[in-house]
Amino acid sequence: MDQLQNEKSPAKKPARAKKLKGLRAQDPYLAREQQRYENPLPSREFILQVLEQSGAPMTAHDLAQQLGILVEEDVAFERRLQAMGREGQLLINRIGALCLPEKVDLIPGRVQGHPDGFGFLVPDDGSADLFLGPKEMDKVLHGDRVLARRIGVDRRGRPEGAIAEVLQHVNVRLVGRLHAERGVFFVTAEDKRISRDIQVAAGDCGVAKPGQVVMIEMLTQPSRYSPPVARVTEVLGNYDDPGMEIEIALRKHKLPHEFSAEAQALAEKMPKKVRKSDWKPENGVERIDLRDMPLVTIDGETAKDFDDAVYAEKSGKGWRLVVAIADVSHYVRPDDALDLTAIERGNSIYFPRRVIPMLPEQISNGLCSLNPDVERLCMVCDMKVSAKGAIKGYKFYPAVMLSKARFTYTKVWDILQKPDGELAQQYTHQVGHLQTLYALFQAFAAARAERGAIDFETTETEMRFDDKGKISEIVPVVRNDAHKLIEECMLAANVCAADLLLKKEHPGLYRVHEGPSPEKLKNLREYLKTVGLSLGGEDDPSASDYAALLNSFKDRLDAPLLQTMLLRSLSQAVYSPDNAGHFGLSYEAYAHFTSPIRRYPDLLVHRSIKAILAGKKYKPATKWEALGVQCSMTERRADEASRDVQNWLKCYFMQDKVGEEFEGSISAVTGFGMFVLLDKVFVEGLVHVSELGTDYFHYDEKRRELKGEHSGKVYRLTDRVKVKVARVDLETSKIDFVLVLDSQDASNAPRQGRSNASKGNAQRPPRANSQSRAGERSVAKKPASGTMATRTPAATPTAAKPAAKPAARRRRRSPT
């Protein structure tokens, strides 16, 4: 990127385009740089090597002279040095000399703030995080890049740092609420990790009124001696306006939510239907006519973007399964405006009653959606499946299809349960096909159990809304076999896609889910010993070892707790060009192929498969490694934004329930208290440790329990408790509970009425969601756009709550 301008310079080549001489010719990465750039500069690695060998700081001028940088290269070379400085590879000291950070004992990294005013430096090299006290955080905001120096340990034994240099201030525009006190205006950021108030001059408030949600543009970044200053650029509205929680989440998480003019114009030029020209062979590959095949779509009631259709028929003792997926890659071409916006978004985001699509609606809900009774282009995975559910063969090909029906899960399950019922009579021609699909699903399910895929029990909930856009109720939703039927069909197609990439040695993005880390595995085994259980597989357990353990304790009273402990030992799934298999599903290779309308990795896999069919190789403009990082990041970003919206809506829902009593289960235990998931309303809140009674309660991390020193009272995961709603805070999306004690414990009860149970907690918040299923149930279908469906493992906490922070860096990952 630091040579972008140099690459766009006039075609006339400078003198150095000839063979390089002197020190520059010794650059070990010269060949790589020549492949990347027409007029290469010395590589970053070589620049660092020269500085290392010099043994002392050097000025940019001296370094340029030593490397033989020509006059016409000065600007590009300066840009490279500045980029290296921003990324912490170099330190430019007060007199302008270039230093190696490690030589001056400085650690480059990113700041992670905490609502209570302190923060952490997350080092680039993955070493232990450094605690940053409030005085250090006065210099920066959450997300800034800095160089810090370790200065010792804090009173809790954590390594502590001091900021030596701010490399980059990343917060340019923020969303927050405008406040006024005694004529002074300031904004509190919606991202609570930015704990400093941001001052706004009265003349820079525009038409905004105190209490409103606004967008601000930073004018002055913070320093130890001055606060950050900004001006209001946009007024979003009042805090409790319908849909405001989504508007805030979009801006807080920097989610792209408006298509560029170029992308929108390109989408509007798209045809409304399949044209004759679309039938022509692409790179010599014929498009097959499947319009007579009785393919159908099966989705949720409110879904609008149908990206997969299925059909199955008996074939010998087994079946033929056809999975047809919308051919998005035919319309979204590499590096066009639609492709660039799809890369930036990474995936569609499903909020309550609103969807932020990856592609414009003309494509996602129109041209590429497999609507019934209209021709659509598709990519097909045509499989042969044995009677035992094993895939014996497959082929991929482009086709044209015509969906014969748009089914919902509810309708399909009704037809399967009542083949002579009223609904079955309405779809007479489809009943037999659905029954064949169901028989195939049962074979797939048996094969899944045979290979030992992990299948955690989950509780799915659905938010229902009133006319004002607020939650009216939260209800449980039971997944039926129609959901699982589609899921297994999609899993089969995804496995075939990954297998094709491997066999043809074509690069692509795999969905990688690695097994538990040694540290997590050690902690899990230690806990299992305390409850009389063990996990097979020694130092390298397989998914089948996990599945066997799950099956062994399914009838125990503490089964939900044990399941939670197993789930927490797993890693988060990511996208990567390096196949490492999918641990949770027990697949040697797995890729996402079935949802190119709403996931960019699937679109990339389609392009790779088309290249294989044409005997070519697809090479994206961006490196595969970078694409994997980007797609993994956008997935996490979408999850965090959706979780924020859900938490706020739940708080709004509980506002009028302060003082009411509920029963629930302990869903998480920490050193500062325990979280309780309420029955019936499926809302979670905190019971602070000070509310547990007049005793000293100690946290046992291995057992995940709080135990009273004198009373011996123990609170552990999944325990049943009765609580009263004490406080609901919309500002922080937190709910506080107090225990409703029985007569035996009443004498130990503390005084009620704590105003903020979570204050004073000096724990670092988790970086990402650690609670998720090991399976891939979300692979087949997206959440309904009119409701918000959330799947929470039984008795597990949401990721919004704080967690105890060890000294070493911990990465929290979702295994799906």
mmCIF file of C-alpha atoms in Angstrom, residues 315-545:
data_model
loop_
_atom_site.group_PDB
_atom_site.id
_atom_site.type_symbol
_atom_site.label_atom_id
_atom_site.label_comp_id
_atom_site.label_asym_id
_atom_site.label_seq_id
_atom_site.Cartn_x
_atom_site.Cartn_y
_atom_site.Cartn_z
ATOM 1 C CA SER A 315 -30.696 -44.386 -7.024
ATOM 2 C CA GLY A 316 -30.086 -48.067 -6.493
ATOM 3 C CA LYS A 317 -29.799 -48.680 -2.768
ATOM 4 C CA GLY A 318 -28.877 -45.084 -2.178
ATOM 5 C CA TRP A 319 -29.847 -41.656 -3.496
ATOM 6 C CA ARG A 320 -28.979 -38.939 -5.927
ATOM 7 C CA LEU A 321 -28.895 -35.557 -4.174
ATOM 8 C CA VAL A 322 -28.887 -32.318 -6.150
ATOM 9 C CA VAL A 323 -28.059 -29.090 -4.316
ATOM 10 C CA ALA A 324 -28.484 -26.007 -6.530
ATOM 11 C CA ILE A 325 -26.956 -22.738 -5.311
ATOM 12 C CA ALA A 326 -27.557 -19.261 -6.755
ATOM 13 C CA ASP A 327 -24.863 -18.446 -9.322
ATOM 14 C CA VAL A 328 -23.875 -15.063 -7.900
ATOM 15 C CA SER A 329 -20.423 -15.220 -9.493
ATOM 16 C CA HIS A 330 -22.005 -14.943 -12.970
ATOM 17 C CA TYR A 331 -23.160 -11.426 -12.149
ATOM 18 C CA VAL A 332 -20.633 -10.201 -9.555
ATOM 19 C CA ARG A 333 -17.321 -10.111 -11.362
ATOM 20 C CA PRO A 334 -13.886 -9.920 -9.714
ATOM 21 C CA ASP A 335 -12.875 -6.390 -8.768
ATOM 22 C CA ASP A 336 -16.018 -4.665 -10.058
ATOM 23 C CA ALA A 337 -17.913 -2.229 -7.806
ATOM 24 C CA LEU A 338 -20.211 -4.970 -6.489
ATOM 25 C CA ASP A 339 -17.284 -7.235 -5.716
ATOM 26 C CA LEU A 340 -15.427 -4.508 -3.841
ATOM 27 C CA THR A 341 -18.449 -3.720 -1.667
ATOM 28 C CA ALA A 342 -18.992 -7.443 -1.036
ATOM 29 C CA ILE A 343 -15.393 -7.808 0.168
ATOM 30 C CA GLU A 344 -15.809 -4.810 2.456
ATOM 31 C CA ARG A 345 -19.035 -6.141 4.000
ATOM 32 C CA GLY A 346 -18.003 -9.793 4.037
ATOM 33 C CA ASN A 347 -21.493 -11.020 4.824
ATOM 34 C CA SER A 348 -25.092 -9.971 5.271
ATOM 35 C CA ILE A 349 -26.085 -8.903 8.773
ATOM 36 C CA TYR A 350 -29.431 -9.913 10.233
ATOM 37 C CA PHE A 351 -30.823 -7.517 12.817
ATOM 38 C CA PRO A 352 -34.318 -7.684 14.309
ATOM 39 C CA ARG A 353 -36.683 -6.598 11.536
ATOM 40 C CA ARG A 354 -33.855 -5.333 9.345
ATOM 41 C CA VAL A 355 -31.206 -6.861 7.121
ATOM 42 C CA ILE A 356 -27.994 -5.197 5.946
ATOM 43 C CA PRO A 357 -27.354 -7.246 2.780
ATOM 44 C CA MET A 358 -23.940 -8.010 1.375
ATOM 45 C CA LEU A 359 -25.256 -7.220 -2.103
ATOM 46 C CA PRO A 360 -27.958 -4.771 -3.270
ATOM 47 C CA GLU A 361 -31.528 -6.049 -3.116
ATOM 48 C CA GLN A 362 -31.802 -6.115 -6.908
ATOM 49 C CA ILE A 363 -29.390 -9.052 -6.692
ATOM 50 C CA SER A 364 -29.923 -10.583 -3.242
ATOM 51 C CA ASN A 365 -33.740 -10.567 -3.296
ATOM 52 C CA GLY A 366 -34.199 -10.427 -7.047
ATOM 53 C CA LEU A 367 -31.935 -11.660 -9.816
ATOM 54 C CA CYS A 368 -30.014 -14.242 -7.739
ATOM 55 C CA SER A 369 -32.796 -15.311 -5.364
ATOM 56 C CA LEU A 370 -34.175 -18.726 -6.313
ATOM 57 C CA ASN A 371 -37.787 -17.585 -6.338
ATOM 58 C CA PRO A 372 -40.456 -20.089 -7.426
ATOM 59 C CA ASP A 373 -41.582 -20.372 -11.055
ATOM 60 C CA VAL A 374 -38.792 -18.196 -12.525
ATOM 61 C CA GLU A 375 -35.622 -19.217 -14.324
ATOM 62 C CA ARG A 376 -32.447 -18.700 -12.330
ATOM 63 C CA LEU A 377 -28.770 -19.400 -12.928
ATOM 64 C CA CYS A 378 -27.219 -21.771 -10.420
ATOM 65 C CA MET A 379 -24.135 -23.773 -9.543
ATOM 66 C CA VAL A 380 -24.934 -27.409 -8.833
ATOM 67 C CA CYS A 381 -23.385 -30.032 -6.616
ATOM 68 C CA ASP A 382 -24.757 -33.364 -7.907
ATOM 69 C CA MET A 383 -24.007 -36.184 -5.444
ATOM 70 C CA LYS A 384 -24.310 -39.942 -5.171
ATOM 71 C CA VAL A 385 -25.070 -41.010 -1.608
ATOM 72 C CA SER A 386 -24.984 -44.573 -0.256
ATOM 73 C CA ALA A 387 -27.684 -46.186 1.841
ATOM 74 C CA LYS A 388 -25.525 -45.445 4.892
ATOM 75 C CA GLY A 389 -25.265 -41.729 4.122
ATOM 76 C CA ALA A 390 -21.745 -41.757 2.664
ATOM 77 C CA ILE A 391 -20.991 -39.556 -0.366
ATOM 78 C CA LYS A 392 -19.709 -41.907 -3.058
ATOM 79 C CA GLY A 393 -19.278 -39.408 -5.843
ATOM 80 C CA TYR A 394 -20.081 -35.869 -6.924
ATOM 81 C CA LYS A 395 -19.800 -33.409 -9.779
ATOM 82 C CA PHE A 396 -20.166 -29.665 -10.051
ATOM 83 C CA TYR A 397 -21.609 -27.818 -13.031
ATOM 84 C CA PRO A 398 -23.375 -24.545 -13.906
ATOM 85 C CA ALA A 399 -27.073 -24.855 -14.714
ATOM 86 C CA VAL A 400 -30.390 -23.100 -15.220
ATOM 87 C CA MET A 401 -33.180 -24.079 -12.837
ATOM 88 C CA LEU A 402 -36.783 -23.244 -12.120
ATOM 89 C CA SER A 403 -37.896 -23.725 -8.517
ATOM 90 C CA LYS A 404 -41.179 -25.635 -8.286
ATOM 91 C CA ALA A 405 -42.123 -24.417 -4.793
ATOM 92 C CA ARG A 406 -41.089 -22.137 -1.937
ATOM 93 C CA PHE A 407 -41.485 -24.147 1.257
ATOM 94 C CA THR A 408 -41.021 -23.116 4.867
ATOM 95 C CA TYR A 409 -39.637 -25.421 7.538
ATOM 96 C CA THR A 410 -43.015 -25.428 9.246
ATOM 97 C CA LYS A 411 -44.837 -26.499 6.087
ATOM 98 C CA VAL A 412 -42.355 -29.250 5.258
ATOM 99 C CA TRP A 413 -42.516 -30.683 8.764
ATOM 100 C CA ASP A 414 -46.317 -30.597 8.682
ATOM 101 C CA ILE A 415 -46.346 -32.475 5.363
ATOM 102 C CA LEU A 416 -43.851 -35.071 6.592
ATOM 103 C CA GLN A 417 -45.801 -35.673 9.794
ATOM 104 C CA LYS A 418 -49.216 -35.698 8.097
ATOM 105 C CA PRO A 419 -48.797 -37.030 4.543
ATOM 106 C CA ASP A 420 -52.593 -37.261 4.224
ATOM 107 C CA GLY A 421 -53.268 -33.884 5.774
ATOM 108 C CA GLU A 422 -54.692 -30.719 4.233
ATOM 109 C CA LEU A 423 -51.299 -29.170 3.488
ATOM 110 C CA ALA A 424 -50.040 -32.374 1.878
ATOM 111 C CA GLN A 425 -53.115 -32.366 -0.358
ATOM 112 C CA GLN A 426 -52.196 -28.841 -1.474
ATOM 113 C CA TYR A 427 -48.690 -30.002 -2.496
ATOM 114 C CA THR A 428 -49.564 -33.445 -3.836
ATOM 115 C CA HIS A 429 -46.810 -33.457 -6.471
ATOM 116 C CA GLN A 430 -44.134 -32.607 -3.923
ATOM 117 C CA VAL A 431 -45.004 -35.004 -1.080
ATOM 118 C CA GLY A 432 -43.045 -37.921 -2.527
ATOM 119 C CA HIS A 433 -39.971 -35.779 -3.168
ATOM 120 C CA LEU A 434 -40.039 -34.438 0.388
ATOM 121 C CA GLN A 435 -40.326 -37.946 1.793
ATOM 122 C CA THR A 436 -37.305 -39.013 -0.264
ATOM 123 C CA LEU A 437 -35.369 -36.051 1.080
ATOM 124 C CA TYR A 438 -36.361 -37.009 4.612
ATOM 125 C CA ALA A 439 -35.190 -40.613 4.136
ATOM 126 C CA LEU A 440 -31.873 -39.275 2.853
ATOM 127 C CA PHE A 441 -31.617 -36.969 5.873
ATOM 128 C CA GLN A 442 -32.040 -39.921 8.227
ATOM 129 C CA ALA A 443 -29.128 -41.671 6.518
ATOM 130 C CA PHE A 444 -27.023 -38.516 6.787
ATOM 131 C CA ALA A 445 -27.921 -38.198 10.474
ATOM 132 C CA ALA A 446 -26.805 -41.767 11.120
ATOM 133 C CA ALA A 447 -23.524 -41.111 9.309
ATOM 134 C CA ARG A 448 -23.035 -37.949 11.340
ATOM 135 C CA ALA A 449 -23.377 -39.917 14.573
ATOM 136 C CA GLU A 450 -21.082 -42.622 13.210
ATOM 137 C CA ARG A 451 -18.230 -40.232 12.424
ATOM 138 C CA GLY A 452 -18.608 -38.599 15.847
ATOM 139 C CA ALA A 453 -19.577 -35.024 14.985
ATOM 140 C CA ILE A 454 -20.232 -32.910 18.072
ATOM 141 C CA ASP A 455 -23.852 -31.892 18.516
ATOM 142 C CA PHE A 456 -24.513 -29.655 21.510
ATOM 143 C CA GLU A 457 -28.065 -29.249 22.758
ATOM 144 C CA THR A 458 -29.182 -25.667 22.183
ATOM 145 C CA THR A 459 -32.106 -23.442 23.012
ATOM 146 C CA GLU A 460 -33.313 -21.206 20.205
ATOM 147 C CA THR A 461 -35.278 -18.059 20.979
ATOM 148 C CA GLU A 462 -37.191 -15.592 18.872
ATOM 149 C CA MET A 463 -37.883 -11.938 19.608
ATOM 150 C CA ARG A 464 -41.346 -10.751 18.714
ATOM 151 C CA PHE A 465 -42.019 -7.046 18.272
ATOM 152 C CA ASP A 466 -44.815 -4.563 18.718
ATOM 153 C CA ASP A 467 -45.811 -1.752 16.370
ATOM 154 C CA LYS A 468 -43.133 0.510 17.892
ATOM 155 C CA GLY A 469 -40.349 -1.874 17.010
ATOM 156 C CA LYS A 470 -39.689 -3.003 20.601
ATOM 157 C CA ILE A 471 -39.767 -6.540 21.969
ATOM 158 C CA SER A 472 -43.221 -7.642 23.061
ATOM 159 C CA GLU A 473 -42.074 -11.145 24.057
ATOM 160 C CA ILE A 474 -39.209 -13.585 23.734
ATOM 161 C CA VAL A 475 -40.276 -17.141 22.986
ATOM 162 C CA PRO A 476 -38.458 -20.448 22.538
ATOM 163 C CA VAL A 477 -38.398 -21.950 19.062
ATOM 164 C CA VAL A 478 -38.020 -25.682 18.563
ATOM 165 C CA ARG A 479 -35.959 -26.784 15.571
ATOM 166 C CA ASN A 480 -37.719 -29.542 13.699
ATOM 167 C CA ASP A 481 -36.280 -32.126 11.318
ATOM 168 C CA ALA A 482 -37.009 -29.916 8.306
ATOM 169 C CA HIS A 483 -34.301 -27.538 9.552
ATOM 170 C CA LYS A 484 -31.919 -30.446 10.034
ATOM 171 C CA LEU A 485 -32.794 -31.891 6.616
ATOM 172 C CA ILE A 486 -31.633 -28.753 4.832
ATOM 173 C CA GLU A 487 -28.633 -28.463 7.127
ATOM 174 C CA GLU A 488 -27.381 -31.939 6.210
ATOM 175 C CA CYS A 489 -27.855 -31.285 2.487
ATOM 176 C CA MET A 490 -25.817 -28.089 2.761
ATOM 177 C CA LEU A 491 -23.106 -29.816 4.798
ATOM 178 C CA ALA A 492 -22.791 -32.477 2.106
ATOM 179 C CA ALA A 493 -22.353 -29.878 -0.664
ATOM 180 C CA ASN A 494 -19.810 -27.939 1.399
ATOM 181 C CA VAL A 495 -17.747 -31.078 2.018
ATOM 182 C CA CYS A 496 -17.721 -31.843 -1.709
ATOM 183 C CA ALA A 497 -16.585 -28.292 -2.499
ATOM 184 C CA ALA A 498 -13.669 -28.575 -0.068
ATOM 185 C CA ASP A 499 -12.753 -32.011 -1.438
ATOM 186 C CA LEU A 500 -12.664 -30.654 -4.999
ATOM 187 C CA LEU A 501 -10.353 -27.790 -4.012
ATOM 188 C CA LEU A 502 -7.999 -30.244 -2.314
ATOM 189 C CA LYS A 503 -7.956 -32.824 -5.086
ATOM 190 C CA LYS A 504 -7.354 -30.243 -7.797
ATOM 191 C CA GLU A 505 -4.845 -28.388 -5.595
ATOM 192 C CA HIS A 506 -6.637 -25.135 -6.293
ATOM 193 C CA PRO A 507 -6.368 -22.342 -3.703
ATOM 194 C CA GLY A 508 -9.502 -21.248 -1.896
ATOM 195 C CA LEU A 509 -10.906 -20.457 1.534
ATOM 196 C CA TYR A 510 -11.656 -23.340 3.882
ATOM 197 C CA ARG A 511 -13.802 -23.172 6.973
ATOM 198 C CA VAL A 512 -11.268 -24.222 9.583
ATOM 199 C CA HIS A 513 -12.102 -25.298 13.112
ATOM 200 C CA GLU A 514 -9.112 -26.582 15.026
ATOM 201 C CA GLY A 515 -9.258 -28.708 18.142
ATOM 202 C CA PRO A 516 -8.779 -27.425 21.699
ATOM 203 C CA SER A 517 -5.513 -25.717 22.625
ATOM 204 C CA PRO A 518 -3.208 -27.545 25.076
ATOM 205 C CA GLU A 519 -4.064 -25.017 27.807
ATOM 206 C CA LYS A 520 -7.824 -25.377 27.360
ATOM 207 C CA LEU A 521 -7.529 -29.143 27.131
ATOM 208 C CA LYS A 522 -5.534 -29.257 30.366
ATOM 209 C CA ASN A 523 -8.120 -27.148 32.187
ATOM 210 C CA LEU A 524 -10.956 -29.298 30.860
ATOM 211 C CA ARG A 525 -9.316 -32.546 31.929
ATOM 212 C CA GLU A 526 -8.640 -31.166 35.408
ATOM 213 C CA TYR A 527 -12.280 -30.215 35.778
ATOM 214 C CA LEU A 528 -13.561 -33.545 34.472
ATOM 215 C CA LYS A 529 -11.460 -35.360 37.108
ATOM 216 C CA THR A 530 -13.319 -33.522 39.852
ATOM 217 C CA VAL A 531 -16.655 -34.900 38.599
ATOM 218 C CA GLY A 532 -15.494 -38.435 37.894
ATOM 219 C CA LEU A 533 -15.288 -38.192 34.098
ATOM 220 C CA SER A 534 -12.536 -38.342 31.506
ATOM 221 C CA LEU A 535 -12.058 -37.372 27.882
ATOM 222 C CA GLY A 536 -10.479 -39.864 25.492
ATOM 223 C CA GLY A 537 -7.823 -39.130 22.927
ATOM 224 C CA GLU A 538 -5.038 -38.232 25.406
ATOM 225 C CA ASP A 539 -3.173 -35.165 24.045
ATOM 226 C CA ASP A 540 -5.036 -35.157 20.730
ATOM 227 C CA PRO A 541 -8.753 -35.849 21.285
ATOM 228 C CA SER A 542 -11.030 -36.099 18.257
ATOM 229 C CA ALA A 543 -14.572 -34.907 17.773
ATOM 230 C CA SER A 544 -15.736 -38.484 18.365
ATOM 231 C CA ASP A 545 -14.059 -38.405 21.803
#
